[in-house]
mmCIF file of C-alpha atoms in Angstrom:
data_model
loop_
_atom_site.group_PDB
_atom_site.id
_atom_site.type_symbol
_atom_site.label_atom_id
_atom_site.label_comp_id
_atom_site.label_asym_id
_atom_site.label_seq_id
_atom_site.Cartn_x
_atom_site.Cartn_y
_atom_site.Cartn_z
ATOM 1 C CA MET A 1 -6.346 -45.252 -10.660
ATOM 2 C CA THR A 2 -4.475 -44.245 -7.550
ATOM 3 C CA PHE A 3 -1.996 -46.713 -6.063
ATOM 4 C CA LEU A 4 -1.861 -47.292 -2.297
ATOM 5 C CA PHE A 5 0.661 -49.356 -0.422
ATOM 6 C CA SER A 6 0.006 -49.747 3.305
ATOM 7 C CA SER A 7 -1.359 -53.139 4.285
ATOM 8 C CA ARG A 8 -4.818 -51.807 5.154
ATOM 9 C CA ALA A 9 -4.941 -49.502 2.137
ATOM 10 C CA LEU A 10 -3.846 -52.260 -0.221
ATOM 11 C CA GLY A 11 -6.408 -54.633 1.247
ATOM 12 C CA ALA A 12 -9.147 -52.013 0.915
ATOM 13 C CA LEU A 13 -8.132 -51.323 -2.670
ATOM 14 C CA ILE A 14 -8.337 -55.017 -3.505
ATOM 15 C CA VAL A 15 -11.815 -55.320 -2.008
ATOM 16 C CA ALA A 16 -12.970 -52.139 -3.779
ATOM 17 C CA ALA A 17 -11.680 -53.399 -7.094
ATOM 18 C CA ALA A 18 -13.414 -56.705 -6.492
ATOM 19 C CA SER A 19 -16.876 -55.306 -5.797
ATOM 20 C CA VAL A 20 -18.289 -56.522 -9.087
ATOM 21 C CA ALA A 21 -21.418 -58.598 -9.636
ATOM 22 C CA PRO A 22 -22.356 -60.647 -12.696
ATOM 23 C CA ALA A 23 -23.761 -58.639 -15.616
ATOM 24 C CA SER A 24 -27.440 -57.917 -15.110
ATOM 25 C CA ALA A 25 -30.102 -55.323 -15.926
ATOM 26 C CA GLN A 26 -28.899 -53.307 -12.945
ATOM 27 C CA ASP A 27 -25.281 -53.087 -14.080
ATOM 28 C CA LEU A 28 -23.946 -50.157 -16.070
ATOM 29 C CA ILE A 29 -21.839 -51.563 -18.901
ATOM 30 C CA ILE A 30 -21.142 -50.768 -22.538
ATOM 31 C CA GLY A 31 -24.478 -50.887 -24.296
ATOM 32 C CA SER A 32 -26.429 -49.620 -21.273
ATOM 33 C CA LYS A 33 -28.452 -46.433 -21.454
ATOM 34 C CA ALA A 34 -26.575 -43.608 -19.748
ATOM 35 C CA PRO A 35 -28.036 -42.563 -16.375
ATOM 36 C CA ALA A 36 -29.256 -39.018 -15.902
ATOM 37 C CA LEU A 37 -26.897 -36.182 -15.010
ATOM 38 C CA SER A 38 -27.490 -35.045 -11.445
ATOM 39 C CA CYS A 39 -24.685 -32.602 -10.652
ATOM 40 C CA GLU A 40 -25.592 -29.982 -8.061
ATOM 41 C CA GLU A 41 -23.496 -27.189 -9.544
ATOM 42 C CA TRP A 42 -21.787 -26.444 -12.850
ATOM 43 C CA LEU A 43 -18.515 -24.739 -12.041
ATOM 44 C CA LYS A 44 -17.183 -24.240 -15.546
ATOM 45 C CA GLY A 45 -18.885 -24.214 -18.927
ATOM 46 C CA ASN A 46 -22.574 -24.467 -19.678
ATOM 47 C CA GLU A 47 -24.922 -26.622 -17.630
ATOM 48 C CA VAL A 48 -25.820 -29.908 -19.297
ATOM 49 C CA LYS A 49 -29.299 -30.825 -18.111
ATOM 50 C CA SER A 50 -29.664 -33.925 -20.270
ATOM 51 C CA PHE A 51 -28.032 -35.758 -23.164
ATOM 52 C CA THR A 52 -28.939 -34.325 -26.555
ATOM 53 C CA ALA A 53 -29.534 -36.706 -29.475
ATOM 54 C CA GLY A 54 -26.623 -36.681 -31.889
ATOM 55 C CA GLN A 55 -24.250 -35.187 -29.304
ATOM 56 C CA ILE A 56 -21.349 -37.240 -27.897
ATOM 57 C CA TYR A 57 -20.334 -36.796 -24.268
ATOM 58 C CA VAL A 58 -17.416 -37.809 -22.091
ATOM 59 C CA VAL A 59 -18.344 -37.987 -18.404
ATOM 60 C CA GLU A 60 -15.116 -38.184 -16.383
ATOM 61 C CA PHE A 61 -14.932 -38.731 -12.623
ATOM 62 C CA TRP A 62 -11.911 -37.095 -10.996
ATOM 63 C CA ALA A 63 -10.571 -35.349 -7.876
ATOM 64 C CA THR A 64 -8.003 -32.653 -7.186
ATOM 65 C CA TRP A 65 -5.990 -34.946 -4.857
ATOM 66 C CA CYS A 66 -5.608 -37.741 -7.455
ATOM 67 C CA PRO A 67 -2.276 -37.582 -9.381
ATOM 68 C CA PRO A 68 -3.493 -39.597 -12.420
ATOM 69 C CA CYS A 69 -6.529 -37.277 -12.587
ATOM 70 C CA LEU A 70 -4.259 -34.237 -12.712
ATOM 71 C CA GLN A 71 -2.178 -35.867 -15.433
ATOM 72 C CA SER A 72 -5.366 -36.432 -17.429
ATOM 73 C CA ILE A 73 -6.458 -32.768 -17.400
ATOM 74 C CA PRO A 74 -4.231 -31.593 -20.278
ATOM 75 C CA HIS A 75 -5.111 -34.726 -22.215
ATOM 76 C CA LEU A 76 -8.839 -34.127 -21.847
ATOM 77 C CA SER A 77 -8.358 -30.467 -22.755
ATOM 78 C CA GLY A 78 -6.511 -31.542 -25.885
ATOM 79 C CA LEU A 79 -9.318 -33.901 -26.876
ATOM 80 C CA GLN A 80 -11.952 -31.193 -26.362
ATOM 81 C CA LYS A 81 -9.953 -28.831 -28.569
ATOM 82 C CA LYS A 82 -9.295 -31.552 -31.159
ATOM 83 C CA TYR A 83 -12.996 -32.218 -31.553
ATOM 84 C CA LYS A 84 -14.136 -28.616 -31.137
ATOM 85 C CA ASP A 85 -15.894 -28.748 -34.520
ATOM 86 C CA SER A 86 -17.528 -32.070 -33.676
ATOM 87 C CA LYS A 87 -20.491 -32.643 -31.419
ATOM 88 C CA LEU A 88 -18.418 -33.528 -28.358
ATOM 89 C CA THR A 89 -18.827 -32.275 -24.790
ATOM 90 C CA ILE A 90 -16.380 -33.346 -22.085
ATOM 91 C CA ILE A 91 -17.663 -33.087 -18.507
ATOM 92 C CA GLY A 92 -15.333 -33.451 -15.532
ATOM 93 C CA VAL A 93 -17.401 -34.540 -12.523
ATOM 94 C CA ALA A 94 -15.769 -33.755 -9.164
ATOM 95 C CA GLY A 95 -17.420 -35.824 -6.464
ATOM 96 C CA ALA A 96 -14.606 -37.324 -4.409
ATOM 97 C CA GLU A 97 -12.952 -34.289 -2.830
ATOM 98 C CA ARG A 98 -11.358 -34.630 0.589
ATOM 99 C CA GLY A 99 -11.316 -32.213 3.512
ATOM 100 C CA LYS A 100 -11.713 -31.945 7.280
ATOM 101 C CA LYS A 101 -15.346 -30.970 6.817
ATOM 102 C CA ASP A 102 -17.700 -31.279 3.879
ATOM 103 C CA ALA A 103 -18.179 -27.515 3.937
ATOM 104 C CA ASP A 104 -14.474 -27.086 3.204
ATOM 105 C CA LEU A 105 -14.571 -28.968 -0.090
ATOM 106 C CA ARG A 106 -16.161 -26.570 -2.574
ATOM 107 C CA THR A 107 -13.902 -23.539 -2.021
ATOM 108 C CA PRO A 108 -10.561 -25.250 -2.809
ATOM 109 C CA LEU A 109 -12.187 -27.027 -5.765
ATOM 110 C CA VAL A 110 -13.385 -23.728 -7.251
ATOM 111 C CA LYS A 111 -9.959 -22.186 -6.633
ATOM 112 C CA PHE A 112 -8.275 -25.136 -8.355
ATOM 113 C CA ILE A 113 -10.481 -24.779 -11.444
ATOM 114 C CA GLU A 114 -9.950 -21.014 -11.585
ATOM 115 C CA GLU A 115 -6.179 -21.406 -11.343
ATOM 116 C CA LYS A 116 -6.197 -23.959 -14.154
ATOM 117 C CA GLY A 117 -7.952 -21.492 -16.422
ATOM 118 C CA ASP A 118 -7.644 -22.359 -20.100
ATOM 119 C CA ALA A 119 -5.487 -25.374 -19.211
ATOM 120 C CA MET A 120 -8.732 -27.049 -18.127
ATOM 121 C CA ALA A 121 -10.605 -26.459 -21.359
ATOM 122 C CA TYR A 122 -13.805 -28.388 -20.770
ATOM 123 C CA THR A 123 -16.966 -28.366 -18.662
ATOM 124 C CA VAL A 124 -16.608 -29.092 -14.929
ATOM 125 C CA ALA A 125 -19.401 -29.989 -12.501
ATOM 126 C CA TRP A 126 -19.642 -30.475 -8.717
ATOM 127 C CA ASP A 127 -21.315 -33.664 -7.483
ATOM 128 C CA SER A 128 -21.477 -32.574 -3.859
ATOM 129 C CA ASP A 129 -23.904 -35.272 -2.715
ATOM 130 C CA ARG A 130 -22.151 -37.999 -4.763
ATOM 131 C CA SER A 131 -25.401 -38.835 -6.551
ATOM 132 C CA MET A 132 -23.494 -39.141 -9.824
ATOM 133 C CA SER A 133 -21.049 -41.590 -8.275
ATOM 134 C CA LYS A 134 -23.955 -43.622 -6.950
ATOM 135 C CA SER A 135 -25.744 -43.745 -10.312
ATOM 136 C CA TRP A 136 -22.649 -44.106 -12.537
ATOM 137 C CA MET A 137 -19.520 -45.352 -10.792
ATOM 138 C CA GLU A 138 -21.130 -47.830 -8.402
ATOM 139 C CA PRO A 139 -23.398 -49.593 -10.953
ATOM 140 C CA ALA A 140 -20.416 -49.747 -13.329
ATOM 141 C CA LYS A 141 -18.351 -51.254 -10.480
ATOM 142 C CA GLN A 142 -15.633 -48.663 -10.983
ATOM 143 C CA GLY A 143 -13.635 -48.355 -7.773
ATOM 144 C CA GLY A 144 -10.860 -46.029 -8.957
ATOM 145 C CA ILE A 145 -10.440 -42.620 -10.542
ATOM 146 C CA PRO A 146 -9.992 -41.177 -13.059
ATOM 147 C CA THR A 147 -12.721 -43.067 -14.909
ATOM 148 C CA SER A 148 -14.384 -41.885 -18.114
ATOM 149 C CA PHE A 149 -17.676 -42.875 -19.705
ATOM 150 C CA VAL A 150 -18.282 -42.065 -23.377
ATOM 151 C CA VAL A 151 -21.954 -41.542 -24.201
ATOM 152 C CA ASP A 152 -22.776 -41.780 -27.906
ATOM 153 C CA GLY A 153 -25.356 -39.838 -29.894
ATOM 154 C CA THR A 154 -28.139 -42.215 -28.872
ATOM 155 C CA GLY A 155 -27.526 -41.734 -25.136
ATOM 156 C CA THR A 156 -25.862 -45.138 -24.842
ATOM 157 C CA ILE A 157 -22.684 -45.927 -22.892
ATOM 158 C CA ALA A 158 -20.204 -46.709 -25.665
ATOM 159 C CA TRP A 159 -16.966 -47.013 -23.671
ATOM 160 C CA ILE A 160 -15.723 -47.052 -20.051
ATOM 161 C CA GLY A 161 -12.113 -46.720 -18.964
ATOM 162 C CA ARG A 162 -9.190 -44.485 -18.089
ATOM 163 C CA PRO A 163 -9.027 -41.105 -19.876
ATOM 164 C CA MET A 164 -5.508 -41.752 -21.145
ATOM 165 C CA GLU A 165 -6.765 -44.835 -23.013
ATOM 166 C CA MET A 166 -9.728 -43.098 -24.596
ATOM 167 C CA ASP A 167 -8.234 -41.689 -27.817
ATOM 168 C CA GLU A 168 -8.847 -44.577 -30.199
ATOM 169 C CA PRO A 169 -12.344 -45.514 -28.967
ATOM 170 C CA LEU A 170 -13.401 -41.867 -28.947
ATOM 171 C CA ALA A 171 -12.136 -41.343 -32.489
ATOM 172 C CA ALA A 172 -14.151 -44.348 -33.671
ATOM 173 C CA ILE A 173 -17.256 -43.209 -31.803
ATOM 174 C CA VAL A 174 -17.011 -39.704 -33.284
ATOM 175 C CA ALA A 175 -16.452 -41.209 -36.765
ATOM 176 C CA GLY A 176 -19.418 -43.569 -36.358
ATOM 177 C CA THR A 177 -17.309 -46.699 -36.868
ATOM 178 C CA TRP A 178 -17.483 -48.024 -33.284
ATOM 179 C CA ASP A 179 -18.974 -51.533 -33.069
ATOM 180 C CA ILE A 180 -20.902 -51.130 -29.849
ATOM 181 C CA LYS A 181 -22.400 -54.644 -30.008
ATOM 182 C CA ALA A 182 -18.972 -56.258 -30.148
ATOM 183 C CA GLU A 183 -17.690 -54.008 -27.373
ATOM 184 C CA ALA A 184 -20.769 -54.777 -25.272
ATOM 185 C CA ALA A 185 -20.024 -58.497 -25.629
ATOM 186 C CA LYS A 186 -16.468 -57.871 -24.418
ATOM 187 C CA ALA A 187 -17.813 -55.862 -21.488
ATOM 188 C CA THR A 188 -20.169 -58.668 -20.518
ATOM 189 C CA ALA A 189 -17.311 -61.189 -20.600
ATOM 190 C CA ALA A 190 -15.225 -58.837 -18.453
ATOM 191 C CA ALA A 191 -18.081 -58.481 -15.941
ATOM 192 C CA GLU A 192 -18.403 -62.263 -15.732
ATOM 193 C CA LEU A 193 -14.668 -62.557 -15.044
ATOM 194 C CA GLU A 194 -14.927 -59.881 -12.358
ATOM 195 C CA ALA A 195 -17.710 -61.870 -10.705
ATOM 196 C CA LYS A 196 -15.432 -64.921 -10.536
ATOM 197 C CA LEU A 197 -12.620 -62.815 -9.115
ATOM 198 C CA GLU A 198 -14.757 -61.105 -6.468
ATOM 199 C CA PRO A 199 -14.545 -63.791 -3.727
ATOM 200 C CA ILE A 200 -10.876 -64.351 -4.508
ATOM 201 C CA MET A 201 -10.031 -60.673 -4.112
ATOM 202 C CA GLU A 202 -12.138 -60.325 -0.987
ATOM 203 C CA GLU A 203 -10.171 -63.166 0.582
ATOM 204 C CA ALA A 204 -6.893 -61.586 -0.510
ATOM 205 C CA GLY A 205 -8.035 -58.207 0.800
ATOM 206 C CA LYS A 206 -8.815 -59.591 4.252
ATOM 207 C CA ALA A 207 -5.419 -61.258 4.380
ATOM 208 C CA ALA A 208 -3.745 -58.019 3.292
ATOM 209 C CA ASP A 209 -5.552 -56.093 6.033
ATOM 210 C CA ALA A 210 -3.979 -58.521 8.488
ATOM 211 C CA SER A 211 -0.589 -58.169 6.737
ATOM 212 C CA ASP A 212 -0.737 -61.905 6.042
ATOM 213 C CA TRP A 213 0.921 -61.572 2.660
ATOM 214 C CA GLU A 214 1.506 -65.288 2.130
ATOM 215 C CA ALA A 215 -2.219 -65.990 2.516
ATOM 216 C CA ALA A 216 -3.041 -63.048 0.263
ATOM 217 C CA LEU A 217 -0.681 -64.324 -2.424
ATOM 218 C CA LYS A 218 -2.122 -67.815 -2.189
ATOM 219 C CA ALA A 219 -5.633 -66.413 -2.657
ATOM 220 C CA LEU A 220 -4.578 -64.420 -5.714
ATOM 221 C CA ASP A 221 -2.913 -67.436 -7.322
ATOM 222 C CA ALA A 222 -6.343 -69.057 -7.681
ATOM 223 C CA GLY A 223 -7.474 -66.075 -9.711
ATOM 224 C CA LEU A 224 -4.329 -65.952 -11.845
ATOM 225 C CA ALA A 225 -5.143 -69.471 -13.038
ATOM 226 C CA LEU A 226 -8.227 -68.100 -14.848
ATOM 227 C CA GLY A 227 -6.134 -66.800 -17.758
ATOM 228 C CA ASP A 228 -4.453 -63.721 -19.176
ATOM 229 C CA ALA A 229 -7.394 -61.384 -18.537
ATOM 230 C CA ALA A 230 -7.320 -62.348 -14.861
ATOM 231 C CA VAL A 231 -3.552 -61.866 -14.762
ATOM 232 C CA ARG A 232 -4.004 -58.302 -16.003
ATOM 233 C CA LYS A 233 -6.618 -57.662 -13.332
ATOM 234 C CA LEU A 234 -4.535 -59.056 -10.480
ATOM 235 C CA ALA A 235 -0.945 -58.298 -11.505
ATOM 236 C CA TRP A 236 -0.582 -54.971 -9.692
ATOM 237 C CA PHE A 237 -1.844 -56.456 -6.449
ATOM 238 C CA LYS A 238 0.315 -59.571 -6.683
ATOM 239 C CA TYR A 239 3.413 -57.520 -7.456
ATOM 240 C CA ASN A 240 2.872 -55.276 -4.433
ATOM 241 C CA MET A 241 2.001 -58.155 -2.124
ATOM 242 C CA HIS A 242 5.327 -59.798 -2.939
ATOM 243 C CA VAL A 243 7.056 -56.504 -2.180
ATOM 244 C CA GLU A 244 5.181 -56.101 1.133
ATOM 245 C CA ASN A 245 6.189 -59.685 1.952
ATOM 246 C CA LYS A 246 9.844 -58.632 1.469
ATOM 247 C CA ASP A 247 9.997 -60.922 -1.559
ATOM 248 C CA VAL A 248 11.225 -58.524 -4.231
ATOM 249 C CA ASP A 249 12.667 -61.430 -6.223
ATOM 250 C CA GLY A 250 9.213 -63.022 -6.337
ATOM 251 C CA ALA A 251 7.640 -59.728 -7.469
ATOM 252 C CA ILE A 252 10.159 -59.363 -10.272
ATOM 253 C CA ALA A 253 9.899 -63.003 -11.342
ATOM 254 C CA PHE A 254 6.108 -62.737 -11.602
ATOM 255 C CA ILE A 255 6.184 -59.613 -13.787
ATOM 256 C CA ASP A 256 9.037 -60.938 -15.934
ATOM 257 C CA LYS A 257 7.101 -64.163 -16.523
ATOM 258 C CA ASN A 258 4.211 -62.169 -17.978
ATOM 259 C CA LEU A 259 6.122 -59.318 -19.605
ATOM 260 C CA ALA A 260 6.001 -60.916 -23.047
ATOM 261 C CA GLY A 261 2.497 -62.299 -22.559
ATOM 262 C CA ALA A 262 -0.454 -61.075 -20.505
ATOM 263 C CA LEU A 263 1.178 -57.772 -19.487
ATOM 264 C CA LYS A 264 2.944 -56.851 -22.709
ATOM 265 C CA ASP A 265 0.380 -54.207 -23.683
ATOM 266 C CA ASP A 266 -0.369 -52.748 -20.237
ATOM 267 C CA GLY A 267 1.823 -49.673 -20.477
ATOM 268 C CA ASP A 268 0.352 -47.903 -17.455
ATOM 269 C CA MET A 269 1.046 -50.813 -15.142
ATOM 270 C CA LEU A 270 4.543 -51.410 -16.458
ATOM 271 C CA ASN A 271 5.318 -47.722 -16.042
ATOM 272 C CA ALA A 272 3.953 -47.794 -12.470
ATOM 273 C CA ILE A 273 6.103 -50.840 -11.681
ATOM 274 C CA ALA A 274 9.218 -49.182 -13.088
ATOM 275 C CA TRP A 275 8.459 -46.039 -11.097
ATOM 276 C CA SER A 276 8.004 -48.025 -7.884
ATOM 277 C CA MET A 277 11.686 -48.981 -8.118
ATOM 278 C CA VAL A 278 12.909 -45.369 -8.318
ATOM 279 C CA ASP A 279 10.284 -43.418 -6.387
ATOM 280 C CA PRO A 280 11.951 -41.965 -3.254
ATOM 281 C CA LYS A 281 8.645 -42.210 -1.386
ATOM 282 C CA GLN A 282 8.653 -45.987 -1.829
ATOM 283 C CA ALA A 283 12.324 -46.609 -1.061
ATOM 284 C CA GLU A 284 11.704 -48.239 2.323
ATOM 285 C CA ARG A 285 9.393 -50.830 0.755
ATOM 286 C CA PHE A 286 12.223 -52.452 -1.174
ATOM 287 C CA ALA A 287 14.917 -54.465 0.535
ATOM 288 C CA LYS A 288 16.698 -54.507 -2.822
ATOM 289 C CA LYS A 289 16.343 -52.771 -6.154
ATOM 290 C CA ASP A 290 16.692 -54.237 -9.644
ATOM 291 C CA PHE A 291 17.061 -51.342 -12.054
ATOM 292 C CA GLU A 292 17.607 -53.625 -15.046
ATOM 293 C CA PHE A 293 14.153 -55.043 -14.348
ATOM 294 C CA ALA A 294 12.751 -51.530 -14.002
ATOM 295 C CA LEU A 295 14.306 -50.637 -17.339
ATOM 296 C CA ARG A 296 12.705 -53.641 -19.048
ATOM 297 C CA CYS A 297 9.301 -52.524 -17.807
ATOM 298 C CA SER A 298 9.921 -48.890 -18.680
ATOM 299 C CA THR A 299 11.235 -49.705 -22.152
ATOM 300 C CA ARG A 300 8.081 -51.635 -23.015
ATOM 301 C CA SER A 301 5.790 -48.924 -21.631
ATOM 302 C CA CYS A 302 7.591 -46.310 -23.738
ATOM 303 C CA GLU A 303 7.264 -48.472 -26.852
ATOM 304 C CA LEU A 304 3.504 -48.622 -26.342
ATOM 305 C CA VAL A 305 3.035 -44.840 -26.176
ATOM 306 C CA LYS A 306 5.556 -43.693 -28.764
ATOM 307 C CA GLY A 307 4.145 -40.691 -30.584
ATOM 308 C CA LYS A 308 1.233 -40.322 -28.131
ATOM 309 C CA GLU A 309 1.131 -37.271 -25.906
ATOM 310 C CA PRO A 310 1.176 -36.631 -23.010
ATOM 311 C CA GLN A 311 1.725 -40.306 -22.177
ATOM 312 C CA GLU A 312 5.066 -40.534 -23.973
ATOM 313 C CA ALA A 313 6.613 -37.669 -22.015
ATOM 314 C CA MET A 314 5.460 -39.071 -18.669
ATOM 315 C CA MET A 315 6.757 -42.550 -19.383
ATOM 316 C CA LEU A 316 10.052 -41.277 -20.753
ATOM 317 C CA ASP A 317 10.390 -39.264 -17.550
ATOM 318 C CA THR A 318 10.176 -42.553 -15.630
ATOM 319 C CA GLN A 319 12.739 -44.121 -17.928
ATOM 320 C CA ALA A 320 15.159 -41.242 -17.393
ATOM 321 C CA ALA A 321 14.777 -41.703 -13.625
ATOM 322 C CA VAL A 322 15.598 -45.399 -14.012
ATOM 323 C CA HIS A 323 18.768 -44.633 -15.988
ATOM 324 C CA PHE A 324 19.739 -42.088 -13.329
ATOM 325 C CA ALA A 325 19.173 -44.635 -10.546
ATOM 326 C CA LYS A 326 21.396 -47.073 -12.449
ATOM 327 C CA GLY A 327 24.140 -44.452 -12.466
ATOM 328 C CA ASP A 328 23.979 -43.921 -16.232
ATOM 329 C CA ASN A 329 23.685 -40.147 -16.109
ATOM 330 C CA ALA A 330 24.480 -39.689 -19.788
ATOM 331 C CA LYS A 331 21.494 -41.822 -20.785
ATOM 332 C CA ALA A 332 19.316 -40.108 -18.183
ATOM 333 C CA VAL A 333 20.229 -36.734 -19.686
ATOM 334 C CA GLU A 334 19.549 -38.015 -23.200
ATOM 335 C CA VAL A 335 16.076 -39.309 -22.335
ATOM 336 C CA GLN A 336 15.118 -36.361 -20.117
ATOM 337 C CA THR A 337 16.161 -33.973 -22.897
ATOM 338 C CA ARG A 338 13.480 -35.631 -25.048
ATOM 339 C CA VAL A 339 10.972 -35.151 -22.223
ATOM 340 C CA VAL A 340 11.802 -31.443 -21.998
ATOM 341 C CA ALA A 341 11.402 -31.067 -25.768
ATOM 342 C CA LEU A 342 8.037 -32.849 -25.738
ATOM 343 C CA THR A 343 6.695 -30.731 -22.871
ATOM 344 C CA LYS A 344 8.035 -27.317 -23.872
ATOM 345 C CA GLY A 345 5.409 -24.691 -23.119
ATOM 346 C CA LYS A 346 3.115 -27.252 -21.485
ATOM 347 C CA GLU A 347 2.060 -27.923 -17.920
ATOM 348 C CA GLY A 348 4.819 -29.533 -15.876
ATOM 349 C CA ALA A 349 7.593 -28.333 -18.202
ATOM 350 C CA GLU A 350 9.443 -26.536 -15.403
ATOM 351 C CA GLU A 351 9.581 -29.639 -13.230
ATOM 352 C CA PHE A 352 10.887 -31.768 -16.103
ATOM 353 C CA ALA A 353 13.542 -29.148 -16.864
ATOM 354 C CA LYS A 354 14.695 -29.124 -13.225
ATOM 355 C CA LYS A 355 15.126 -32.889 -13.349
ATOM 356 C CA LEU A 356 17.260 -32.526 -16.454
ATOM 357 C CA GLU A 357 19.547 -30.055 -14.678
ATOM 358 C CA THR A 358 19.817 -32.446 -11.720
ATOM 359 C CA TYR A 359 20.873 -35.277 -14.018
ATOM 360 C CA LYS A 360 23.438 -33.066 -15.738
ATOM 361 C CA ALA A 361 24.962 -31.882 -12.466
ATOM 362 C CA ALA A 362 25.224 -35.236 -10.686
ATOM 363 C CA PRO A 363 28.434 -37.304 -10.871
ATOM 364 C CA SER A 364 28.019 -40.548 -12.777
ATOM 365 C CA THR A 365 28.298 -43.773 -10.782
ATOM 366 C CA LYS A 366 28.156 -46.107 -13.754
ATOM 367 C CA GLY A 367 30.943 -48.610 -13.671
#
């Protein structure tokens, strides 16, 4: 998922995330039959006209402008290589490209794929008319990318979520141990919760569009009262609304309150929160910074991905930046050295190495 911060963008993101209806025959959830593939052009790999019985597929929606999508490319390539002897086909569906004119979109996309070469080691298709998004993403009420759908050997949707969270479900699906009935029940419960949250998030989104952060926060509080699952759905928005309302203390207090409870296993969100405190592009949003808070979030996110690549390297990179912001250069160097070791010979290694040199060269400000 991409994260946007202007008042209008944040409001739009809230409304998009809220566009969920109660589970019905028209919804695409775990246990549903996978829709047909309708890509206009296959840019890399063999064309997949339909799902073959016994074959497992990952259908991932992505875009070249989406940072989390780019981070997922090496991960997806690794999964395709890992299961090269299994009946697994990963398909990256590009259908959300941006340009001044529609005619401009294909050429840079093709160039991007060509430049990636073997680093993008899976099938890639072009959904130029967005028919795939309309038949997959919209019925599944998925408003953000990257989003992956795993289709099992019977042509049934077995899992929906972010590519970086796909390893364990995919392993179980490939092994034939995935309990799709139990997962379908969970998906139905999640859809029902989304339906309850829809009017709440629409109200919050309208308030955010008007930069009325107090009203937006009040609207979200009604949803937070629905339990831990609702807290996980709304936490990112509530955190950012506090920040936009110049209430950094309130943002921190809310996350800290849930750090050992509802949010303790949401590594991606905790990493994003930690990064928000040290990201130069977001500096003007914060009237004050609390790097100890950022470190608490980062530490937990790193615990959750220990031994898992490439997530561990990315989250350690955030942690090193937090130590550096605190003025603890020695610790920043220590952590970033681990990042460099984990990414040696991989995409992004040069950038991580440059950060390490920056940390080594800077004077320490730790008291």
